Tab-separated table of C-alpha atoms in Angstrom:
chain	number	residue	atom	x	y	z
L	1	MET	CA	14.795	-2.078	-24.475
L	2	ALA	CA	11.803	-2.622	-22.200
L	3	LEU	CA	10.668	-1.718	-18.702
L	4	TRP	CA	10.095	-4.954	-16.772
L	5	THR	CA	7.596	-5.439	-13.934
L	6	CYS	CA	7.650	-8.383	-11.535
L	7	ALA	CA	4.409	-10.356	-11.807
L	8	THR	CA	4.498	-11.389	-8.137
L	9	CYS	CA	5.227	-8.156	-6.259
L	10	GLY	CA	4.734	-5.460	-8.919
L	11	ALA	CA	8.206	-3.896	-8.571
L	12	GLN	CA	9.499	-2.238	-11.733
L	13	PHE	CA	13.063	-2.546	-13.009
L	14	PRO	CA	15.220	-0.312	-15.245
L	15	ASP	CA	14.865	-0.775	-18.976
L	16	SER	CA	16.894	-3.579	-20.526
L	17	VAL	CA	16.745	-5.907	-23.507
L	18	ASN	CA	16.155	-9.001	-21.365
L	19	PRO	CA	14.120	-9.376	-18.156
L	20	PRO	CA	15.983	-9.419	-14.826
L	21	THR	CA	17.325	-12.781	-13.711
L	22	ALA	CA	15.725	-12.357	-10.267
L	23	CYS	CA	13.620	-9.986	-8.190
L	24	PRO	CA	15.370	-8.940	-4.945
L	25	ILE	CA	12.003	-7.959	-3.417
L	26	CYS	CA	10.573	-11.454	-3.938
L	27	GLU	CA	13.772	-13.097	-2.718
L	28	ASP	CA	13.579	-11.200	0.576
L	29	GLU	CA	12.305	-13.342	3.447
L	30	ARG	CA	9.218	-11.113	3.740
L	31	GLN	CA	8.064	-11.906	0.202
L	32	PHE	CA	8.087	-15.001	-2.042
L	33	VAL	CA	8.853	-16.070	-5.595
L	34	GLY	CA	5.708	-17.051	-7.496
L	35	TRP	CA	4.888	-20.753	-7.398
L	36	SER	CA	5.432	-21.004	-11.157
L	37	GLY	CA	8.788	-19.263	-10.902
L	38	GLN	CA	9.921	-15.706	-11.385
L	39	ALA	CA	8.052	-13.924	-14.176
L	40	PHE	CA	8.261	-10.407	-15.599
L	41	LEU	CA	5.986	-8.434	-17.908
L	42	THR	CA	6.918	-5.521	-20.141
L	43	ARG	CA	5.058	-2.250	-19.646
L	44	GLU	CA	3.206	-2.915	-22.911
L	45	GLU	CA	2.109	-6.411	-21.823
L	46	LEU	CA	0.936	-5.029	-18.490
L	47	ALA	CA	-1.133	-2.317	-20.183
L	48	ARG	CA	-2.721	-4.839	-22.574
L	49	LYS	CA	-3.793	-7.202	-19.785
L	50	HIS	CA	-4.853	-4.666	-17.144
L	51	ARG	CA	-6.508	-1.284	-16.878
L	52	LEU	CA	-6.544	1.445	-14.272
L	53	VAL	CA	-9.761	2.323	-12.481
L	54	GLY	CA	-10.479	5.239	-10.202
L	55	ARG	CA	-13.229	5.356	-7.622
L	56	ASP	CA	-14.123	6.819	-4.265
L	57	ASP	CA	-12.878	4.995	-1.188
L	58	LEU	CA	-14.389	6.566	1.932
L	59	GLY	CA	-14.035	10.124	0.664
L	60	LEU	CA	-10.656	9.850	-1.058
L	61	THR	CA	-10.000	9.077	-4.725
L	62	GLY	CA	-8.446	5.640	-5.159
L	63	ILE	CA	-6.644	4.291	-8.227
L	64	GLY	CA	-6.229	0.547	-8.735
L	65	MET	CA	-5.752	-2.099	-11.406
L	66	GLU	CA	-8.346	-4.425	-12.908
L	67	PRO	CA	-8.019	-7.311	-12.977
L	68	SER	CA	-5.987	-7.298	-9.769
L	69	PHE	CA	-2.229	-7.583	-10.275
L	70	ALA	CA	0.669	-8.590	-7.984
L	71	ILE	CA	-0.299	-7.797	-4.365
L	72	GLY	CA	-3.420	-5.926	-5.492
L	73	GLN	CA	-3.091	-2.701	-3.497
L	74	ARG	CA	-4.652	0.593	-4.544
L	75	ALA	CA	-3.213	4.099	-4.292
L	76	LEU	CA	-5.020	7.038	-2.693
L	77	LEU	CA	-4.912	10.695	-3.758
L	78	VAL	CA	-4.864	12.995	-0.730
L	79	PRO	CA	-5.641	16.690	-1.425
L	80	ASP	CA	-2.821	18.977	-0.335
L	81	GLY	CA	-2.942	22.661	-1.213
L	82	ASP	CA	-3.218	22.943	-4.975
L	83	GLY	CA	-2.009	19.380	-5.590
L	84	CYS	CA	-2.180	15.848	-4.207
L	85	VAL	CA	-0.090	13.401	-2.255
L	86	MET	CA	-0.253	9.945	-3.832
L	87	TRP	CA	-0.241	7.455	-0.982
L	88	ASP	CA	1.014	4.002	-1.886
L	89	CYS	CA	1.726	3.049	-5.469
L	90	ILE	CA	0.532	0.768	-8.249
L	91	PRO	CA	2.595	-1.037	-10.906
L	92	LEU	CA	1.013	0.659	-13.959
L	93	ALA	CA	0.837	4.281	-15.079
L	94	THR	CA	-1.122	5.207	-18.208
L	95	ASP	CA	-1.243	8.523	-20.054
L	96	GLU	CA	-4.902	8.911	-19.094
L	97	ALA	CA	-4.183	8.372	-15.396
L	98	ILE	CA	-1.251	10.801	-15.458
L	99	GLN	CA	-3.427	13.439	-17.112
L	100	HIS	CA	-6.184	12.886	-14.545
L	101	VAL	CA	-3.796	13.318	-11.618
L	102	ALA	CA	-2.266	16.392	-13.273
L	103	ALA	CA	-5.760	17.890	-13.600
L	104	LEU	CA	-6.160	17.510	-9.829
L	105	GLY	CA	-2.981	19.536	-9.290
L	106	GLY	CA	-0.252	16.932	-9.690
L	107	LEU	CA	1.779	15.039	-7.011
L	108	LEU	CA	4.338	15.722	-4.243
L	109	ARG	CA	7.161	13.087	-4.674
L	110	THR	CA	8.436	11.156	-1.644
L	111	GLY	CA	10.254	7.956	-0.753
L	112	GLY	CA	9.389	5.277	1.757
L	113	HIS	CA	8.353	1.648	2.348
L	114	PHE	CA	10.334	-1.229	3.847
L	115	ALA	CA	13.307	0.345	5.699
L	116	GLY	CA	12.106	3.782	6.768
L	117	ALA	CA	8.481	2.884	6.048
L	118	THR	CA	5.990	5.608	6.844
L	119	VAL	CA	2.352	6.392	7.559
L	120	LEU	CA	0.622	9.582	6.436
L	121	HIS	CA	-1.336	11.789	8.840
L	122	TYR	CA	-4.032	13.705	6.946
L	123	ALA	CA	-5.110	16.277	9.526
L	124	ARG	CA	-8.015	17.592	7.409
L	125	GLY	CA	-9.348	14.114	6.670
L	126	ALA	CA	-12.517	12.553	8.085
L	127	ASP	CA	-14.336	15.901	8.102
L	128	GLY	CA	-11.558	17.584	10.052
L	129	LYS	CA	-11.223	14.847	12.681
L	130	GLY	CA	-8.048	13.543	11.046
L	131	ALA	CA	-7.163	10.389	9.140
L	132	LEU	CA	-4.199	8.023	9.151
L	133	LEU	CA	-3.107	6.312	5.926
L	134	THR	CA	-1.181	3.269	7.052
L	135	GLY	CA	-0.520	1.153	3.958
L	136	ASP	CA	0.709	-2.177	5.311
L	137	ILE	CA	2.494	-0.696	8.326
L	138	ALA	CA	-0.703	-1.210	10.326
L	139	GLN	CA	-3.001	-3.428	8.274
L	140	VAL	CA	-6.752	-3.003	8.709
L	141	THR	CA	-8.217	-6.384	9.674
L	142	MET	CA	-11.069	-8.050	7.790
L	143	ASP	CA	-13.654	-7.050	10.402
L	144	ARG	CA	-12.496	-3.419	9.943
L	145	ARG	CA	-12.491	-2.889	13.704
L	146	PHE	CA	-8.752	-3.303	14.364
L	147	VAL	CA	-5.350	-3.089	12.757
L	148	SER	CA	-2.551	-5.635	12.982
L	149	PHE	CA	1.183	-5.679	12.423
L	150	MET	CA	3.360	-8.066	10.457
L	151	TYR	CA	6.975	-8.237	9.379
L	152	SER	CA	5.808	-10.311	6.405
L	153	TYR	CA	2.174	-10.725	5.429
L	154	PRO	CA	2.542	-13.453	2.773
L	155	ASN	CA	4.916	-15.491	4.929
L	156	TYR	CA	3.063	-14.865	8.235
L	157	MET	CA	6.010	-13.443	10.162
L	158	PRO	CA	4.826	-11.273	13.070
L	159	LEU	CA	6.403	-7.947	13.895
L	160	ASN	CA	8.320	-7.850	17.163
L	161	ALA	CA	6.972	-6.093	20.247
L	162	ALA	CA	9.587	-3.326	20.249
L	163	ALA	CA	8.716	-2.327	16.674
L	164	VAL	CA	4.980	-2.286	17.456
L	165	ARG	CA	5.548	-0.151	20.548
L	166	ARG	CA	7.584	2.273	18.453
L	167	ILE	CA	4.778	2.555	15.879
L	168	ALA	CA	2.309	3.164	18.700
L	169	SER	CA	4.487	5.882	20.234
L	170	VAL	CA	4.762	7.713	16.905
L	171	VAL	CA	1.013	7.509	16.253
L	172	GLU	CA	-0.165	8.322	19.796
L	173	PRO	CA	0.198	12.159	19.583
L	174	LEU	CA	-1.744	12.342	16.307
L	175	ALA	CA	-5.431	13.218	16.180
L	176	PHE	CA	-7.379	10.911	13.843
L	177	ASP	CA	-10.794	9.313	13.632
L	178	ARG	CA	-10.258	7.213	10.498
L	179	VAL	CA	-7.678	4.747	9.183
L	180	TYR	CA	-7.208	3.950	5.502
L	181	GLY	CA	-5.580	0.576	4.811
L	182	ALA	CA	-3.811	-0.549	1.640
L	183	TRP	CA	-6.682	-2.268	-0.184
L	184	TRP	CA	-10.113	-1.216	-1.439
L	185	GLY	CA	-12.555	-0.856	1.434
L	186	ARG	CA	-10.060	-1.935	4.109
L	187	ASN	CA	-10.644	1.151	6.245
L	188	ILE	CA	-11.787	1.956	9.777
L	189	ALA	CA	-14.442	4.606	9.123
L	190	SER	CA	-14.669	6.115	12.603
L	191	GLY	CA	-13.370	5.672	16.128
L	192	ALA	CA	-9.996	4.714	14.706
L	193	LYS	CA	-7.857	6.351	17.398
L	194	ALA	CA	-9.322	4.110	20.100
L	195	ALA	CA	-9.305	1.134	17.714
L	196	PHE	CA	-5.586	1.646	17.026
L	197	ALA	CA	-4.721	1.726	20.729
L	198	ALA	CA	-6.857	-1.352	21.381
L	199	SER	CA	-5.167	-3.096	18.452
L	200	VAL	CA	-1.703	-2.464	19.880
L	201	ALA	CA	-2.723	-3.858	23.262
L	202	ARG	CA	-4.393	-6.873	21.670
L	203	TYR	CA	-1.385	-7.616	19.448
L	204	LEU	CA	1.172	-7.340	22.253
L	205	ALA	CA	-0.923	-9.619	24.450
L	206	ALA	CA	-1.170	-12.182	21.650
L	207	ILE	CA	2.588	-12.412	21.062
L	208	ALA	CA	3.589	-12.193	24.740
């Protein structure tokens, strides 16, 4: 029996003798099946070919994989009381990484992503000015001055106006000066509240 991980999206599947016949994440219209076909790696193969690295990302500890795997996101550890919230996830967990996180106080376990997707408001972040961890709900753009919104990033399907307005209405009451995106360095370091509002207006104008 082996734990199988999709090579394209990084989703993990229950242990079985043979790999899954398909990945429902990749077959969703928001994702895609790898150009060479569906492929799965066992946990052991994944650990042999990749390693976990931890480093600072604008004041928070990030954990990612090298070389990059699947969609290449990194997770962030957000201090919370005597433990941490792990924001976003990565496809590999090693004993060393688990021990390191445990030494920081361990994790609070939550659900989320896709239907019911969430953002995290870290009120004590950014030196008390507040931070928003958005994952791919509001993706930090390459110039790191705006965020944008997509139903599917790999397949370039924009998010509809009603959904963007709902995101904006949820975020509007929150105090924050910084936004952390889903990938290393894809953050808005300061002035993020105004940048978020400007991003919503810019996006809605573009799809109007």
